[in-house]
Amino acid sequence: MSGYIVEVNNLSKTYKSGHQALKNVSLQIKQGEILALLGPNGAGKTTLISIICGLVNPGPGSVQVAGFDVVKAYRQSRQKIGLVPQELVVSMFETVWNSVVFSRGMFGKARNDAFLQTALQSLSLWEKRDSKVMELSGGMKRRLLIAKALAHEPEVLFLDEPTAGVDVELRRDMWRLVEQLRQQGVTIILTTHYIEEAEAIADRIGIISQGELLLVEEKQQLMMRLGQKQLILQLQQPLATVPASLASYALDLSADGLLLTYTYDGGSDHNHVTEMLGAIEQARLKLKDVHTKQRSLEQIFVSLLEDAS
Amino acid sequence: MNWYAVKAIYLSELARTWRTPMQSIASPVLSTSLYFIVFGAAIGSAMVSIDGISYGAFIIPGLIMLTVLTESTSNSSFGIYMPKWSGSIYEVLSAPVSAVEIVLGYVGAAASKSLILGGIILLTARFFVDYSILHPGWMLLFLLLTCITFSLLGFIIGLLADGFEKLQVVPLMIVTPLAFLGGTFYSISMLPEFWQKVTLFNPVVYLVSGFRWSFYGVSDVNVGVSLAMILLFMFSFLVIIYWIFRTGYKVKV
C-alpha cells in the first residue's frame, strides 16, 4: 500500500472516435481529503472518474483504489467506491426504499435497514421512502443518487458535477453533506466547473484541460502561489495624480482620487509592501482605511487555462 | 460470487413484473387462452385428431412454447435495455459484479417470469381442453431450458439494441413466425416432403417437438435431438454474451 486511497499513474485514454480524452494523467489522492477536479466541458473529468469507477475501459497506465487495480482486482476496488453521476439516472418506477436496497445489494453488502434508514434521514428522504422516484423533485432525485452511492458505505465517493443545475439552497446542503462525510472519513473527489464550489469545500484542487492534468495543489497554497493580492489604500483627501515618488510601485488611482491600489504577489516573500507604505508616509498622504483583496480561484483557473492553450 | 448482487437484480426485475401484472401476466395468458377457445374448444372439435391426440390437446404444448419464447425474449431484452436507455446501467457497471452475476440476475428473473407464465397458461388450458402429461419431469426440463435459452437471446438483444424498435424486431419478426411455422398448430409430417426438410432448419421445431413429446409421447424429431438443439442454442447464446462482456461491445466505451 502506498498510503494513497486512489492512485492514477500515467493514464491515457483514446476513444474509438480517435478523441484522446486523457493524456498521461497521474494523480494521487489521500484518504479523507476532498479533491476538486476543475475543468471546462470536455476536459476529461468524467472520463477519468468513469475509468476509476469501471464505467469506461482504461487505456495505457494504471489505476488503483485502496491498493487494488481497477481492472485486475475490480471487485475489491469497486467495493470501496460510491459514484454519484452527473445526470439524474435512476429507475423512475422504483420506490426510494427499494432503490437504496438495490444499490446496497449490488455492492455485495447484506441488507442493513437501520443503516439505510440513517442514510435516508441524513438526506431528508426518509419521509419519501415509499414514494416512487418519479414523484420526487429534481433536488430530491439528486439526494437519492447520493443515498444510493452511500448505501454500501464506500470509502471513496465520486461526485460528478453534484450541483450542476441545482438551486443555491440545495448546493449549500450538498456542501454541508460533503463536509459531514469528510468528518466520517470518506474521501471525496468531485468534478465541478463551479469555481466557488471548489473554493468552498475542497482541500486540494486539480485543474484538467484537454485531457491533461495541469496541476494538483493544496487549495491554500495554490491561491497563495498563483493568487495576486491587492492592497487598497483609502485616502482622506483625493489625489489628482499619483505622486512621482510612488511611481515605481505602479499604483492605480481610482477615478475619484480616493483609492490607491497596490498589486503584488501574495505567495512571494519578496514583495515591497513595507517600502511602499514607507513611501506613502514620506509623501505625507493621510490614510483613512486599508484592506487587502486576493485573486479568486476563478481568476487563477482562467489564467491557467489561458496559459495552457 | 456476489450473490447479494444477483439477488438484488433478480428481485428488482421480478418487482417490475408485479408492478405491471396486466401487461406481464394477464395479457399473455388472455391471448393464449383465446387460442385455446378458438382452436381448442370451438374449431378443434371439428378437426381430425393428429397422432391420436385431439387437436385441442395437440396444440397446447406449441402454444405454451409460443408464449414462453416471445415472453422470455421480450422480458429479458426489456430488462437490460431499460437501464441502458435511462442511464441507470451505470450502477450495474460500476458495481463489483462479474458478467456471470449480471446474467444470473437478469436472465434468471426473465426465465422465472416465463416459467411462471408457462405454468399459469398450462393451468388455464385445463379450463378449455383435456390433456395429459406423460413425462412431467421432462416437460418441466424442456420448459425450463427454453425459458433460460430464450431469455439469454433476449438479453443479447437488449445489450445490442440501440432503440425500442429494435427490441421488438426479433420477438415479433423472427421468434413469432418461427414459432407459428415450427409445428405449433400442426405436425410437420402433415407437410409436403420438401417443406418437411425446410422446416428442419427452423430451431423452434425441435423445441415444440420435444415439449410435445413430454406431454403425449409423440414427436416430429427424436427427443434426444430436441434436447441437444436446445443445449446448443443455450451454449451459443452464452458464448455471444461472454464475448460482449469481454470486449465491452455496446456496453462500455
XYZ file of C-alpha atoms in Angstrom:
562
model
C 0.000 0.000 0.000
C 1.302 3.408 -0.977
C -0.748 5.326 1.564
C -2.972 6.802 -1.110
C -6.597 5.728 -1.425
C -6.614 6.450 -5.158
C -3.565 6.280 -7.380
C -3.618 7.047 -11.068
C -0.351 6.545 -12.929
C 0.358 7.695 -16.474
C -3.212 7.053 -17.547
C -4.247 7.784 -21.109
C -7.499 7.134 -22.881
C -8.328 7.400 -26.549
C -11.880 6.667 -27.659
C -12.646 4.719 -30.823
C -13.566 8.010 -32.480
C -9.909 8.989 -32.128
C -10.585 11.597 -29.450
C -7.869 11.494 -26.812
C -9.715 12.196 -23.590
C -6.809 11.691 -21.185
C -3.120 12.271 -21.775
C -0.713 10.621 -19.400
C -2.579 11.645 -16.249
C -1.062 10.901 -12.845
C -2.906 11.686 -9.654
C -2.614 10.572 -6.043
C -5.438 11.128 -3.587
C -5.010 10.891 0.157
C -7.503 9.201 2.420
C -10.049 11.558 3.913
C -9.345 14.525 1.671
C -11.673 16.414 -0.623
C -10.260 16.861 -4.087
C -11.990 19.059 -6.609
C -11.269 18.461 -10.265
C -11.850 21.632 -12.181
C -12.033 21.894 -15.893
C -14.154 23.117 -18.761
C -16.616 20.837 -20.561
C -14.860 18.022 -22.410
C -11.693 18.409 -20.348
C -11.629 14.716 -19.374
C -13.024 14.929 -15.831
C -15.857 12.468 -16.357
C -13.648 10.099 -18.360
C -11.157 9.996 -15.504
C -13.879 9.286 -12.940
C -15.548 6.743 -15.219
C -12.326 4.781 -15.628
C -11.720 4.698 -11.882
C -15.291 3.524 -11.290
C -15.263 0.889 -14.051
C -17.664 2.537 -16.485
C -15.066 3.114 -19.185
C -12.284 0.773 -20.247
C -8.930 2.264 -19.322
C -6.175 2.911 -21.833
C -2.450 2.656 -21.073
C -1.463 3.355 -17.466
C -2.721 2.051 -14.161
C -5.395 2.940 -11.628
C -5.571 1.613 -8.094
C -8.154 2.158 -5.394
C -7.076 1.256 -1.853
C -4.208 -0.647 -3.437
C -6.434 -2.692 -5.735
C -6.066 -2.440 -9.502
C -9.382 -1.357 -11.012
C -9.123 -3.983 -13.762
C -7.371 -6.959 -12.185
C -8.982 -6.614 -8.742
C -12.147 -4.822 -9.794
C -14.303 -6.414 -7.119
C -12.170 -5.135 -4.246
C -11.621 -1.721 -5.798
C -15.254 -1.110 -6.685
C -16.460 -2.116 -3.226
C -14.591 0.914 -1.894
C -16.216 3.319 -4.338
C -19.503 5.162 -4.438
C -20.438 7.145 -7.529
C -22.922 9.955 -7.916
C -23.328 10.507 -11.641
C -23.844 13.828 -13.303
C -27.256 13.002 -14.800
C -30.360 12.072 -12.802
C -30.203 8.453 -13.923
C -32.277 6.258 -11.666
C -35.105 3.812 -12.243
C -38.182 6.029 -12.082
C -40.704 3.326 -11.184
C -38.899 2.028 -8.093
C -39.661 3.328 -4.633
C -36.952 5.271 -2.849
C -36.520 2.450 -0.345
C -36.220 -0.310 -2.945
C -33.791 1.818 -4.873
C -31.325 2.091 -1.976
C -31.808 -1.563 -1.014
C -30.909 -2.461 -4.617
C -27.759 -0.327 -4.504
C -26.524 -1.897 -1.288
C -27.103 -5.382 -2.665
C -25.297 -4.600 -5.904
C -22.149 -3.818 -3.945
C -22.228 -7.139 -2.137
C -23.440 -5.956 1.241
C -26.047 -7.747 3.354
C -29.199 -5.755 3.859
C -28.968 -3.316 6.768
C -32.225 -1.449 7.182
C -31.002 0.599 10.139
C -28.060 1.950 8.142
C -30.195 2.724 5.107
C -32.736 4.477 7.316
C -29.982 6.678 8.756
C -28.677 7.439 5.260
C -32.119 8.440 4.040
C -32.770 10.505 7.158
C -29.489 12.385 6.767
C -30.550 13.296 3.232
C -34.098 14.252 4.248
C -35.539 11.393 2.196
C -36.879 9.134 4.940
C -40.390 10.570 4.694
C -40.320 9.796 0.964
C -39.146 6.199 1.322
C -42.374 4.743 -0.082
C -42.671 7.271 -2.900
C -41.804 6.332 -6.436
C -38.682 8.021 -7.734
C -40.687 9.716 -10.486
C -42.666 11.562 -7.798
C -39.558 13.235 -6.359
C -38.394 16.727 -7.214
C -35.117 17.199 -9.077
C -33.285 18.069 -5.881
C -34.649 15.008 -4.115
C -33.636 12.775 -7.010
C -30.116 14.116 -6.723
C -30.131 13.427 -2.996
C -31.384 9.921 -3.749
C -28.419 9.369 -6.067
C -26.166 10.310 -3.162
C -28.051 7.950 -0.838
C -27.628 5.160 -3.392
C -23.912 5.877 -3.677
C -23.569 5.782 0.118
C -25.760 2.705 0.596
C -22.795 0.318 0.696
C -20.687 2.506 2.997
C -17.935 3.390 0.488
C -14.543 4.775 1.480
C -14.289 6.932 -1.616
C -17.139 8.968 -3.028
C -17.066 10.385 -6.532
C -19.407 13.275 -7.171
C -19.611 14.126 -10.840
C -20.898 17.691 -11.101
C -23.034 17.241 -7.972
C -24.550 20.692 -8.012
C -24.994 21.225 -11.727
C -28.358 22.864 -12.238
C -29.437 22.817 -8.595
C -30.654 25.794 -6.632
C -28.496 27.688 -4.164
C -30.127 26.134 -1.115
C -29.557 22.596 -2.314
C -25.999 23.477 -3.267
C -25.341 24.637 0.281
C -26.954 21.426 1.576
C -24.610 19.409 -0.630
C -21.601 21.246 0.674
C -22.706 20.590 4.252
C -23.181 16.929 3.410
C -19.732 16.701 1.850
C -18.190 18.206 4.983
C -20.159 15.765 7.135
C -18.912 12.819 5.050
C -15.361 14.036 5.276
C -15.693 14.067 9.061
C -16.747 10.420 8.818
C -13.502 9.686 6.975
C -14.896 9.409 3.451
C -12.547 10.562 0.708
C -14.378 12.763 -1.765
C -13.476 13.520 -5.328
C -15.767 15.942 -7.052
C -15.753 17.369 -10.502
C -17.179 20.775 -10.995
C -16.978 23.824 -13.093
C -18.331 25.974 -10.299
C -15.149 27.558 -9.031
C -16.759 28.757 -5.822
C -17.707 25.168 -5.062
C -14.093 24.055 -5.189
C -13.074 27.152 -3.272
C -15.664 26.483 -0.569
C -15.174 22.795 0.132
C -12.016 21.325 -1.409
C -8.723 20.636 0.328
C -6.891 20.246 -2.949
C -7.623 21.424 -6.426
C -6.798 19.620 -9.644
C -7.111 21.504 -12.890
C -7.638 19.467 -16.014
C -7.853 20.711 -19.558
C -7.861 18.909 -22.909
C -7.091 15.618 -21.174
C -4.070 16.936 -19.304
C -3.834 17.454 -15.585
C -2.300 20.898 -15.439
C -1.747 20.903 -11.708
C -2.875 19.434 -8.412
C -2.201 21.523 -5.376
C -3.432 22.370 -1.899
C -6.104 24.997 -2.328
C -4.498 27.476 0.046
C -1.056 27.023 -1.484
C -2.467 27.373 -4.963
C -4.171 30.582 -4.086
C -1.075 31.846 -2.338
C 1.212 30.828 -5.165
C -0.847 31.922 -8.079
C -3.145 34.378 -6.423
C -2.189 38.015 -6.740
C -3.091 40.189 -3.773
C -4.138 43.775 -3.753
C -3.537 46.269 -1.010
C -6.148 49.004 -1.211
C -5.450 52.289 0.495
C -8.327 54.650 1.134
C -7.154 58.274 1.308
C -8.541 61.059 3.460
C -8.015 63.640 0.693
C -8.410 62.972 -3.044
C -5.352 62.997 -5.287
C -5.232 64.383 -8.805
C -2.287 62.140 -9.788
C -0.023 59.568 -8.165
C 2.992 61.363 -6.658
C 6.230 60.859 -8.612
C 7.927 59.320 -5.537
C 5.449 56.411 -5.714
C 5.746 55.797 -9.463
C 7.951 52.702 -9.050
C 5.154 50.833 -7.219
C 2.752 51.030 -10.202
C -0.148 52.166 -8.046
C -3.603 52.533 -9.561
C -5.541 55.637 -8.656
C -9.315 55.459 -8.703
C -11.316 57.947 -10.758
C -12.416 59.856 -7.640
C -8.791 60.047 -6.476
C -9.598 58.448 -3.107
C -8.297 54.870 -3.627
C -4.756 53.732 -4.328
C -4.347 50.062 -5.251
C -1.054 48.192 -4.993
C -0.977 44.749 -6.659
C 1.642 42.225 -5.535
C 2.434 38.509 -5.493
C 0.764 37.051 -2.391
C 2.964 33.968 -2.375
C 6.272 35.801 -2.608
C 8.418 36.645 0.423
C 9.948 39.485 -1.521
C 7.141 41.968 -2.114
C 7.567 45.668 -1.488
C 4.635 46.354 0.811
C 6.807 47.773 3.596
C 8.757 50.044 1.274
C 5.602 51.204 -0.450
C 3.942 52.076 2.871
C 7.126 53.955 3.859
C 6.977 55.924 0.619
C 3.304 56.745 1.304
C 4.283 58.173 4.690
C 7.133 60.166 3.176
C 4.711 61.581 0.594
C 2.596 62.700 3.606
C -0.534 61.026 2.337
C -3.119 60.561 5.088
C -4.878 57.167 5.091
C -8.489 56.652 6.120
C -8.533 52.845 5.809
C -6.507 49.908 4.479
C -7.652 46.470 3.286
C -6.413 43.586 1.124
C -8.106 41.530 -1.580
C -6.949 38.167 -3.008
C -7.387 36.996 -6.588
C -10.175 34.418 -6.679
C -9.767 30.807 -7.716
C -11.814 31.603 -10.764
C -9.271 34.162 -11.908
C -6.461 31.665 -11.265
C -8.337 28.972 -13.153
C -8.963 31.170 -16.160
C -5.366 32.326 -16.346
C -4.086 28.733 -16.100
C -6.358 27.638 -18.931
C -5.235 30.601 -20.999
C -1.606 29.671 -20.369
C -2.307 26.039 -21.302
C -3.946 26.924 -24.572
C -19.612 -14.764 -6.226
C -21.553 -11.644 -5.335
C -24.839 -13.362 -4.507
C -26.242 -10.195 -2.953
C -25.982 -8.517 -6.346
C -27.604 -11.466 -8.110
C -30.442 -11.304 -5.600
C -30.741 -7.516 -5.956
C -31.060 -7.696 -9.746
C -33.342 -10.736 -9.607
C -35.758 -9.218 -7.085
C -35.710 -5.829 -8.796
C -36.601 -7.431 -12.128
C -39.343 -9.572 -10.614
C -40.726 -6.492 -8.866
C -41.121 -4.962 -12.328
C -43.431 -7.842 -13.222
C -45.545 -7.422 -10.115
C -45.814 -3.689 -10.821
C -47.304 -4.446 -14.231
C -49.453 -7.576 -13.725
C -51.828 -6.765 -16.573
C -49.065 -6.414 -19.118
C -46.736 -9.089 -17.757
C -49.182 -11.844 -16.794
C -52.804 -11.164 -17.700
C -52.221 -10.102 -21.296
C -50.194 -13.147 -22.498
C -52.451 -15.519 -20.557
C -55.544 -13.988 -22.126
C -54.189 -14.035 -25.670
C -53.081 -17.679 -25.336
C -56.453 -18.571 -23.822
C -58.118 -17.167 -26.934
C -56.192 -19.733 -28.990
C -57.442 -22.468 -26.649
C -61.007 -21.252 -27.006
C -60.931 -20.806 -30.789
C -58.693 -23.672 -31.906
C -59.297 -25.985 -28.984
C -62.854 -25.729 -27.724
C -64.537 -24.283 -30.870
C -62.819 -25.315 -34.132
C -60.802 -28.120 -32.511
C -63.865 -30.330 -32.050
C -64.395 -30.258 -35.820
C -60.773 -31.127 -36.629
C -59.353 -34.602 -37.029
C -57.008 -35.829 -34.329
C -53.266 -35.846 -35.002
C -51.222 -38.896 -33.970
C -54.267 -39.991 -31.980
C -54.383 -36.732 -29.989
C -57.364 -34.384 -30.174
C -56.481 -31.164 -31.983
C -57.220 -29.021 -28.924
C -54.801 -31.046 -26.817
C -52.234 -31.258 -29.643
C -51.722 -27.509 -29.855
C -51.286 -26.935 -26.088
C -47.502 -27.604 -25.954
C -46.917 -25.480 -29.053
C -48.978 -22.588 -27.728
C -47.178 -22.659 -24.400
C -43.876 -22.635 -26.294
C -45.067 -19.757 -28.487
C -45.845 -17.622 -25.438
C -42.773 -18.664 -23.485
C -40.425 -17.955 -26.408
C -41.765 -14.485 -27.084
C -42.162 -13.522 -23.430
C -38.692 -14.784 -22.454
C -37.145 -12.806 -25.280
C -39.159 -9.653 -24.582
C -38.804 -9.722 -20.784
C -35.096 -10.211 -20.849
C -34.361 -7.710 -23.599
C -36.515 -5.073 -21.918
C -34.957 -5.806 -18.509
C -31.419 -4.942 -19.607
C -32.309 -2.367 -22.252
C -34.292 -0.095 -19.901
C -31.358 0.714 -17.596
C -29.182 1.139 -20.678
C -31.670 3.557 -22.151
C -32.224 5.511 -18.918
C -28.542 5.529 -17.979
C -29.099 3.754 -14.661
C -26.940 0.905 -16.040
C -24.046 2.863 -14.503
C -24.890 1.257 -11.197
C -24.540 -2.260 -12.605
C -21.347 -1.464 -14.485
C -19.686 0.239 -11.523
C -20.670 -2.468 -9.032
C -18.319 -5.298 -8.045
C -20.147 -7.820 -10.200
C -18.986 -10.137 -12.949
C -20.779 -10.841 -16.212
C -21.895 -14.169 -14.740
C -23.676 -12.447 -11.863
C -25.313 -9.898 -14.142
C -26.571 -12.659 -16.428
C -27.779 -14.749 -13.500
C -29.770 -11.812 -12.171
C -31.367 -10.567 -15.381
C -31.747 -13.857 -17.239
C -32.747 -15.698 -14.064
C -35.549 -13.204 -13.438
C -36.758 -13.251 -17.050
C -36.687 -17.053 -17.155
C -38.544 -17.242 -13.819
C -41.256 -14.945 -15.140
C -41.658 -17.059 -18.263
C -41.724 -20.255 -16.221
C -44.466 -18.845 -14.011
C -46.327 -17.692 -17.102
C -45.971 -21.119 -18.736
C -47.365 -22.714 -15.579
C -50.337 -20.346 -15.482
C -51.098 -20.985 -19.160
C -50.866 -24.737 -18.598
C -53.371 -24.483 -15.759
C -55.624 -22.155 -17.752
C -55.684 -24.608 -20.686
C -57.324 -27.145 -18.381
C -60.476 -24.996 -18.369
C -60.887 -25.400 -22.144
C -59.176 -28.613 -23.223
C -58.442 -32.040 -21.749
C -54.791 -33.008 -21.845
C -52.351 -35.289 -20.112
C -48.649 -35.031 -19.302
C -46.861 -38.314 -19.884
C -43.409 -37.190 -18.698
C -43.881 -34.296 -16.226
C -40.189 -34.202 -15.300
C -39.128 -33.879 -18.939
C -41.896 -31.369 -19.546
C -40.528 -29.193 -16.753
C -36.964 -29.609 -18.021
C -37.873 -28.641 -21.608
C -39.865 -25.663 -20.357
C -37.077 -24.504 -18.048
C -34.362 -24.876 -20.691
C -36.457 -22.989 -23.224
C -37.162 -20.173 -20.753
C -33.462 -19.825 -19.973
C -32.301 -20.129 -23.586
C -34.656 -17.525 -24.961
C -34.075 -15.223 -22.012
C -30.397 -15.390 -22.972
C -31.366 -14.447 -26.518
C -33.430 -11.537 -25.206
C -30.518 -10.436 -23.036
C -28.281 -10.296 -26.119
C -30.895 -8.277 -27.988
C -31.222 -5.864 -25.049
C -27.453 -5.403 -24.867
C -27.091 -4.752 -28.578
C -30.267 -2.756 -29.261
C -29.976 0.989 -29.667
C -33.674 1.765 -29.900
C -37.035 0.472 -28.706
C -37.996 -0.608 -32.204
C -35.046 -2.976 -32.428
C -36.160 -4.609 -29.173
C -39.356 -5.670 -30.871
C -37.895 -6.795 -34.193
C -36.561 -10.162 -33.083
C -39.524 -11.291 -30.923
C -42.187 -10.136 -33.398
C -40.481 -10.534 -36.772
C -38.406 -13.651 -36.122
C -39.423 -15.603 -32.992
C -43.199 -15.434 -33.524
C -43.115 -16.506 -37.218
C -40.677 -19.303 -36.391
C -42.984 -20.476 -33.599
C -46.037 -20.406 -35.888
C -44.164 -22.325 -38.590
C -42.433 -24.623 -36.126
C -45.229 -27.119 -35.645
C -47.284 -25.276 -33.047
C -50.536 -25.889 -34.911
C -49.594 -28.973 -36.954
C -47.299 -31.940 -37.102
C -44.543 -31.391 -39.635
C -45.356 -34.845 -41.029
C -48.503 -33.164 -42.445
C -46.316 -31.013 -44.736
C -45.140 -31.990 -48.231
C -41.778 -33.747 -48.126
C -39.832 -30.739 -49.409
C -41.245 -28.434 -46.728
C -40.624 -31.064 -44.063
C -36.907 -30.796 -44.888
C -37.006 -26.976 -44.966
C -38.804 -26.906 -41.620
C -35.926 -28.773 -40.010
C -33.889 -25.562 -40.345
C -36.375 -23.875 -38.009
C -34.938 -24.206 -34.493
C -38.370 -23.887 -32.884
C -39.402 -27.222 -34.423
C -37.054 -29.002 -32.039
C -38.378 -27.126 -29.012
C -42.037 -27.742 -29.813
C -41.413 -31.345 -30.792
C -39.510 -32.182 -27.616
C -42.038 -30.368 -25.467
C -44.947 -32.145 -27.143
C -43.215 -35.472 -26.618
C -43.139 -34.807 -22.864
C -46.944 -34.410 -22.973
C -48.059 -37.185 -25.288
C -45.029 -39.336 -26.102
C -45.133 -38.382 -29.815
C -42.669 -36.123 -31.594
C -41.704 -34.906 -35.066
C -37.993 -35.321 -34.362
C -36.059 -37.524 -31.982
C -36.353 -36.215 -28.418
C -32.594 -36.527 -27.905
C -32.036 -34.274 -30.924
C -34.524 -31.773 -29.475
C -32.673 -31.665 -26.197
C -29.308 -31.366 -27.924
C -30.579 -28.479 -30.047
C -31.848 -26.540 -27.031
C -28.495 -27.040 -25.309
C -26.703 -25.956 -28.489
C -28.718 -22.718 -28.657
C -28.097 -22.069 -24.998
C -24.363 -22.618 -25.389
C -24.227 -20.377 -28.483
C -26.027 -17.541 -26.693
C -23.731 -17.877 -23.681
C -20.684 -17.599 -25.951
C -22.079 -14.418 -27.535
C -22.788 -12.881 -24.116
C -19.297 -13.816 -22.946
C -17.857 -12.067 -25.997
C -19.978 -8.939 -25.446
C -18.825 -8.561 -21.855
C -15.235 -9.439 -22.690
C -14.986 -6.790 -25.376
C -17.452 -4.340 -23.823
C -19.127 -4.128 -27.225
C -22.125 -1.752 -26.976
C -21.731 -1.817 -23.190
C -18.547 0.075 -22.377
C -16.505 2.547 -24.394
